[in-house]
Coordinates of C-alpha atoms in Angstrom, one line a residue:
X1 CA 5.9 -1.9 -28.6
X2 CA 5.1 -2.2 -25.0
X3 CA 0.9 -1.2 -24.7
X4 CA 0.5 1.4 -21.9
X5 CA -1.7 0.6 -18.7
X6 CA -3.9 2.5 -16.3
X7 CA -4.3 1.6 -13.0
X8 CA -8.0 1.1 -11.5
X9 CA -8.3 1.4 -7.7
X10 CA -11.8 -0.6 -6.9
X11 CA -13.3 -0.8 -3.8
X12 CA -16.3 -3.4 -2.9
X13 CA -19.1 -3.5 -0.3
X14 CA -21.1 -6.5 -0.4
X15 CA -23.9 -8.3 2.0
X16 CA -21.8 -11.6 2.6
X17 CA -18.9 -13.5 1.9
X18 CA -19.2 -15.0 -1.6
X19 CA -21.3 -13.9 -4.7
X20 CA -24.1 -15.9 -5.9
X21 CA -25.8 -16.5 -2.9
X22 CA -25.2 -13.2 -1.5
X23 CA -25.0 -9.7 -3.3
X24 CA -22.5 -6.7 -4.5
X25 CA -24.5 -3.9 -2.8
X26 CA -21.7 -1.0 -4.0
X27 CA -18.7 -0.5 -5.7
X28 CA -16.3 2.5 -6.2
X29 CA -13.3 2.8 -8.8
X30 CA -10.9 5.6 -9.4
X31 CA -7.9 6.2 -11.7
X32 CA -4.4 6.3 -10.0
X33 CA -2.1 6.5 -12.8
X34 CA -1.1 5.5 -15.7
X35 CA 2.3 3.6 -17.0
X36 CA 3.6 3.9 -20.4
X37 CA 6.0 0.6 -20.1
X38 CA 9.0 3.6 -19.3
X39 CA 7.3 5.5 -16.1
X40 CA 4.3 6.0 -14.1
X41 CA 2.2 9.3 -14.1
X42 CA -0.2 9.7 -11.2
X43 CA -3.0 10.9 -12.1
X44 CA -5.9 12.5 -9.5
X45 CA -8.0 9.8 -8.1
X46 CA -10.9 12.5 -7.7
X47 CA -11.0 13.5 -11.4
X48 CA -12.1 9.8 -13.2
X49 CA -14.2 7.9 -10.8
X50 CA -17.2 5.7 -11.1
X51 CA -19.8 4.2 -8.2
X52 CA -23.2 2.2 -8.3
X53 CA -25.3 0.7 -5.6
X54 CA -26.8 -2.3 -6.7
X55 CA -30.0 -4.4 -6.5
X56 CA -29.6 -7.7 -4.1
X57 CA -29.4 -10.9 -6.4
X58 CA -30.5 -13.2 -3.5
X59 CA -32.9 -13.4 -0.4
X60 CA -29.8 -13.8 1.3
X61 CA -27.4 -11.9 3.3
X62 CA -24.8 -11.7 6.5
X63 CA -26.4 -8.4 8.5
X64 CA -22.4 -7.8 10.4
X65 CA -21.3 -7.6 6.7
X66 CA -24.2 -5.6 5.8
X67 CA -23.1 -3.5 8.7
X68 CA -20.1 -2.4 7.3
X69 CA -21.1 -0.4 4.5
X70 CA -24.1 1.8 6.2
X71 CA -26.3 0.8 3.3
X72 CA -29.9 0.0 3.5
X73 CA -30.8 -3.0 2.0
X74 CA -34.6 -2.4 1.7
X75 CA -33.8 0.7 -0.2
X76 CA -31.8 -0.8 -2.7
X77 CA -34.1 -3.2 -3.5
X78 CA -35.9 -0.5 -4.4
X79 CA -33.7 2.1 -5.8
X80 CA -30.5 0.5 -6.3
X81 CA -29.3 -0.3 -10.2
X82 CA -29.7 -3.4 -11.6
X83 CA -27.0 -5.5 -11.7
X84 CA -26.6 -5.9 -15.9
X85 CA -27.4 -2.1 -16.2
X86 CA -24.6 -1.4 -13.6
X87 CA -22.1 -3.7 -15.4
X88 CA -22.4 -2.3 -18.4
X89 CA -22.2 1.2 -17.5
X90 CA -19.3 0.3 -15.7
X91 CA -17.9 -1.6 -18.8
X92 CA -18.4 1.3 -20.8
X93 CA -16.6 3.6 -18.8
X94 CA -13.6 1.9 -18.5
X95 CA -13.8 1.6 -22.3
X96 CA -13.7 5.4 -22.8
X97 CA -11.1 6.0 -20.3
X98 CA -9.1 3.2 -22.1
X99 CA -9.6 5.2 -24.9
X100 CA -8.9 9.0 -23.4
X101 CA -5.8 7.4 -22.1
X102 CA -4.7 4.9 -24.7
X103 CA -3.6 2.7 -22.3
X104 CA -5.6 -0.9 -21.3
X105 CA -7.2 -1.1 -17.5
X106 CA -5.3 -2.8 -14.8
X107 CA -7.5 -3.5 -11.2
X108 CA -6.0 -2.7 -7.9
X109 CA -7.7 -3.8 -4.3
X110 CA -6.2 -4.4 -1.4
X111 CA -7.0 -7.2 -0.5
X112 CA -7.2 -8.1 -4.0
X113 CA -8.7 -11.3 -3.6
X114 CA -12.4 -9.8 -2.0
X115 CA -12.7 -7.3 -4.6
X116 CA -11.5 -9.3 -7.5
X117 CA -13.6 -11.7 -6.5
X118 CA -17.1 -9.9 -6.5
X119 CA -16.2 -7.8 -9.7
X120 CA -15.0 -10.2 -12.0
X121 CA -17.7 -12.8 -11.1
X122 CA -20.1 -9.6 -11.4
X123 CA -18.9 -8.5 -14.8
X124 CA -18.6 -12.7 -16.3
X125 CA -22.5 -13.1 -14.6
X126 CA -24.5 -9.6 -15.7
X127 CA -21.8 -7.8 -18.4
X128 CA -22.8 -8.3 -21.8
X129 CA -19.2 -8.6 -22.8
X130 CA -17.1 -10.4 -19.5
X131 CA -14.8 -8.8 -17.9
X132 CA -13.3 -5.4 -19.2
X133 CA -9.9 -6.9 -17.1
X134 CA -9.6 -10.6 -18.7
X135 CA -9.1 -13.0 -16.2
X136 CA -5.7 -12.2 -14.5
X137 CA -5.4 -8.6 -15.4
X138 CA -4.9 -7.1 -11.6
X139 CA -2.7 -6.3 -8.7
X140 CA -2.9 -6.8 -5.0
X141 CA -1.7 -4.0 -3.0
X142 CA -0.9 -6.2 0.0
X143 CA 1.5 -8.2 -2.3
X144 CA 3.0 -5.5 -3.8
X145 CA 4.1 -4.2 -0.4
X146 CA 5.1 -7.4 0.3
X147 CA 7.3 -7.4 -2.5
X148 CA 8.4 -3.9 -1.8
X149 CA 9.3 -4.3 1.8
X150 CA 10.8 -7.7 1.7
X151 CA 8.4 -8.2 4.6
X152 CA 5.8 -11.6 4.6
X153 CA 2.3 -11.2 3.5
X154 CA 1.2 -11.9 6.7
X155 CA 2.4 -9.1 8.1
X156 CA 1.6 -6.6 5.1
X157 CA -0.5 -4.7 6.5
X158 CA -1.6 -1.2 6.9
X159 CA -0.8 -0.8 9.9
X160 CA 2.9 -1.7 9.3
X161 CA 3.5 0.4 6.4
X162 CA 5.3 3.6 6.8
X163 CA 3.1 6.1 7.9
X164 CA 3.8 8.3 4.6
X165 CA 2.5 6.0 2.3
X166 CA -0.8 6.3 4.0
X167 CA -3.0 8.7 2.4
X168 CA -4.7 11.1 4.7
X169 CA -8.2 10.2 3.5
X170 CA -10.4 8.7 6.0
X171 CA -11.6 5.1 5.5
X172 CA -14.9 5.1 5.7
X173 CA -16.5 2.0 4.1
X174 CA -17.9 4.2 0.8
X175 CA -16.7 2.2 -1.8
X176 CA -15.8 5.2 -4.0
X177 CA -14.3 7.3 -0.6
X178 CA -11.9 3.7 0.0
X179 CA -11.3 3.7 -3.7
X180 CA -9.7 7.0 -3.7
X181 CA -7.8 6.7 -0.7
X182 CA -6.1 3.3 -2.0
X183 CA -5.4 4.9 -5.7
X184 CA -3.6 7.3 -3.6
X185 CA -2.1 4.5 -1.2
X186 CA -0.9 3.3 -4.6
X187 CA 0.8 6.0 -5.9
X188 CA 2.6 6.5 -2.7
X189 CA 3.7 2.8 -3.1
X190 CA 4.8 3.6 -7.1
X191 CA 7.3 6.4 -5.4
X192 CA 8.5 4.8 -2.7
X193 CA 12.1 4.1 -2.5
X194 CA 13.0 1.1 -0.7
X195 CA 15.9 3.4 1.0
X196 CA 13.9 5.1 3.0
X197 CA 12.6 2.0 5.0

């Protein structure tokens, strides 16, 4: 019997290129749908969501990618979680929703490869139990366009997709806000006949 799945839009803002020697400051998920091995169901983005700031890990950071979030680094020294509290809460989540559904969480980023990257290194580092995704259990959104479109990566971008498989949220660098609007750029992508290119 084929074990369903529910997709996990995750959106990451973080104070430099790599973890370790820089730091996670947010990240925003949101549930896009759910497959049962037959069909997807969307599901709204809005109603299963979860965002933390988080404590720096390091002395270090990149201020332009600071930049891009809005967030104050000095206050989330002080107020932001720390990073093995957020993990876990984050863990646990996905473990009732796993549940709710009875399905098994998939992760979705475009690109995948930032967001995987500070998430799963996140959740193997502070998570009491690793990574609620394994080790390979997530999709890129840029690929699966890609894929989709028979058009090369390097020119899967948003600005070369069909305009209605934008959603109409702004982007506006809040992890949980981008996570939304690519759970929705997702299900747009799940209903998207290749015939109407």
């Amino acid at each position: 019997m084929t074990k369903a799945e529910f997709y996990v839009s995750a959106d990451v803002e973080a104070d430099g290129p790599v973890p370790g020697p820089f730091s996670m400051s947010s990240f925003g998920l949101a549930v896009a749908g759910v497959h049962d091995g037959t069909a997807f169901q969307t599901l709204d983005p809005v109603d299963r969501t979860f965002y933390a700031e988080l404590k720096p890990i390091s002395d270090a950071y990149d201020p332009e990618a600071l930049a891009v979030s809005g967030l104050d680094r000095d206050r989330l020294a002080r107020e932001g979680q720390e990073p093995t509290l957020a993990m876990d809460a984050v863990a646990a989540w996905l473990a009732t929703v796993s549940d709710e559904l009875a399905a098994a969480p998939v992760f979705l980023a475009y690109p995948l490869g930032y967001d995987w990257m500070w998430m799963y290194w996140y959740f193997m580092q502070f998570a009491a139990d690793g990574s609620p995704f394994g080790h390979s259990r997530c999709l890129d959104l840029k690929t699966f366009y890609a894929a989709k479109s028979a058009s090369p990566i390097i020119e899967s971008t948003k600005r070369s997709m069909p305009r209605h498989l934008l959603s109409s949220r702004p982007h506006t660098h809040n992890a949980l806000d981008d996570a939304i609007e690519q759970a929705e750029l997702f299900q747009n992508m799940m209903r998207w006949n290749q015939a109407e290119l």
